[in-house]
Short mmCIF file of C-alpha atoms in Angstrom, two decimals:
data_model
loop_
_atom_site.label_atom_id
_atom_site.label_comp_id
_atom_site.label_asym_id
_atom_site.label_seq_id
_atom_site.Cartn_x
_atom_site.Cartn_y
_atom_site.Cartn_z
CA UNK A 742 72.31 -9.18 -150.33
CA UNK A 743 70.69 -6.60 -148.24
CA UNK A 744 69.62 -7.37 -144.61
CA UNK A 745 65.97 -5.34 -144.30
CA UNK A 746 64.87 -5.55 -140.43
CA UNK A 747 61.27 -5.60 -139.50
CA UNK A 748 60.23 -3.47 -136.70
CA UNK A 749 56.73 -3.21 -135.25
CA UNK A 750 55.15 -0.86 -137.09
CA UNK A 751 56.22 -2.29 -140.36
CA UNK A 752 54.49 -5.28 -138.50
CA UNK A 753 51.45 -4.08 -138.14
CA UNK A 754 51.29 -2.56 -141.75
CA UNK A 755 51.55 -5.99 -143.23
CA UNK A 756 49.33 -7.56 -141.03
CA UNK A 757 46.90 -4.91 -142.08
CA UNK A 758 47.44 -5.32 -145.58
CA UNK A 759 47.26 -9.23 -145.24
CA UNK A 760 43.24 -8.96 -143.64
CA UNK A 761 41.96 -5.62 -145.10
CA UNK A 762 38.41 -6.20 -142.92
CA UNK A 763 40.58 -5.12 -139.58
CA UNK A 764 41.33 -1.71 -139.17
CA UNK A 765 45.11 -0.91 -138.65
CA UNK A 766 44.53 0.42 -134.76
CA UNK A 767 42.87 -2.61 -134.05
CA UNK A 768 45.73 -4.58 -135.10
CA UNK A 769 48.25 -2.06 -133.60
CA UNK A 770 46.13 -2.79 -130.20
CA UNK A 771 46.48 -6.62 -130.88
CA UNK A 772 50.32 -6.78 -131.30
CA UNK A 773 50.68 -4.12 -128.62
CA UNK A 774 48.92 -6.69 -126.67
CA UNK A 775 50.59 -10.36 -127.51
CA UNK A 776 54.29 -8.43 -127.03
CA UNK A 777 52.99 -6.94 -123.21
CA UNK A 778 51.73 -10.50 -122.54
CA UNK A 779 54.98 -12.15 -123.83
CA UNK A 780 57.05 -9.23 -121.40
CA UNK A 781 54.51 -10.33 -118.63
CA UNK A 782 55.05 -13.74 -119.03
CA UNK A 783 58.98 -13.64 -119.41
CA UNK A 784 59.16 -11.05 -116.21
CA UNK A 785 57.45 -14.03 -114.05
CA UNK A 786 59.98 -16.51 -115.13
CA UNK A 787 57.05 -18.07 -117.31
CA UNK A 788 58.10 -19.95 -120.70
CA UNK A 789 56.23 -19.08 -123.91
CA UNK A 790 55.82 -21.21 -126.76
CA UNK A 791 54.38 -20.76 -130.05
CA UNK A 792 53.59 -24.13 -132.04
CA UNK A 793 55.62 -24.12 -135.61
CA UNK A 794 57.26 -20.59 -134.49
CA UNK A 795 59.82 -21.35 -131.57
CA UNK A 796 59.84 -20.89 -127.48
CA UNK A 797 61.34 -17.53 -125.68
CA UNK A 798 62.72 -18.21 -122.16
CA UNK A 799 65.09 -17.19 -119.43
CA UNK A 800 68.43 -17.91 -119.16
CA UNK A 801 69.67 -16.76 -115.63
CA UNK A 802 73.68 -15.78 -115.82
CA UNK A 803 75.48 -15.93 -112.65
CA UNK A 804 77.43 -13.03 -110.80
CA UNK A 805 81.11 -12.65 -111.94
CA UNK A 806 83.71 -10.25 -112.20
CA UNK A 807 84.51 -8.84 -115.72
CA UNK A 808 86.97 -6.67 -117.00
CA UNK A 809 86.15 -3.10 -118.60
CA UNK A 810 88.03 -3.27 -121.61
CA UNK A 811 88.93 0.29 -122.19
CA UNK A 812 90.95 0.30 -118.43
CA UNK A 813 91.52 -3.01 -118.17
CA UNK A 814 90.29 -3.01 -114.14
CA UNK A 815 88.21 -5.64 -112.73
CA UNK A 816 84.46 -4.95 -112.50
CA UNK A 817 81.63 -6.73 -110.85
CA UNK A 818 79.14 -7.65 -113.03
CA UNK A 819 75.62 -8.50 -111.31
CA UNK A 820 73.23 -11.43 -111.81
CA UNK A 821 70.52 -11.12 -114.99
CA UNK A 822 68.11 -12.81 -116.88
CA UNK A 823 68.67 -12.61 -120.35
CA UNK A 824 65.70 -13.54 -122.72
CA UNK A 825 66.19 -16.66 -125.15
CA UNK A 826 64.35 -17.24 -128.63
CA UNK A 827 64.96 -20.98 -130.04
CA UNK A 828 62.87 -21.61 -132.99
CA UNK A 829 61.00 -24.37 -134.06
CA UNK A 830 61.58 -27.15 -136.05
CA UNK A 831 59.12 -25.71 -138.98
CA UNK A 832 60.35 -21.84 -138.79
CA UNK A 833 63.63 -23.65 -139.13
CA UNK A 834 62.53 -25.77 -142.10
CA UNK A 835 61.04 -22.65 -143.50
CA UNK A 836 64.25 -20.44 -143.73
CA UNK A 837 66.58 -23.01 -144.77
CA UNK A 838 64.19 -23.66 -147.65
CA UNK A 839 64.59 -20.05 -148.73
CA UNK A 840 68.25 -20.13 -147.90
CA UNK A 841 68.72 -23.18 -149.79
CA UNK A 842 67.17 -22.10 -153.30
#
């Protein structure tokens, strides 16, 4: 089995092939759009959520002191937000169904 990734221009394509009546630059403008208003959104600590599709949030790691692996010396390692994606129950439903075939 062969893992194919999607990236946003293959994106676009399909949405374009899916509704024929928009032009493709009109729906490259549209998901340029939605993914700068999800980055806006995340970058003000703001939750999204997407009915049947899953939520994106923030989780905040503390400051610590790691260990580079390659010397082995202690390294401080400074406070971040890391983005979070947990789906929803139906996206979940979905790919288990396909899994599960």
């Amino acid at each position: 089995m062969t893992i194919e990734a999607l990236n946003k221009s293959d994106l676009i394509e399909r949405i374009s092939i899916k509704n024929p009546h928009l032009a493709e630059p009109l729906v490259e403008e549209a998901v340029k759009i939605m993914i700068d208003q999800m980055i806006a959104s995340l970058s003000s600590d703001d939750r999204i959520e997407i009915r049947g599709f899953g939520s994106f949030a923030l989780h905040h790691r503390e400051p610590r002191i790691g260990r580079n692996p390659k010397t082995g010396k202690s390294v401080e390692v400074a406070a971040k937000a890391v983005p979070h994606f947990k789906p929803g129950k139906a996206l979940r439903d979905a790919v288990n169904e396909t899994i599960n075939k």
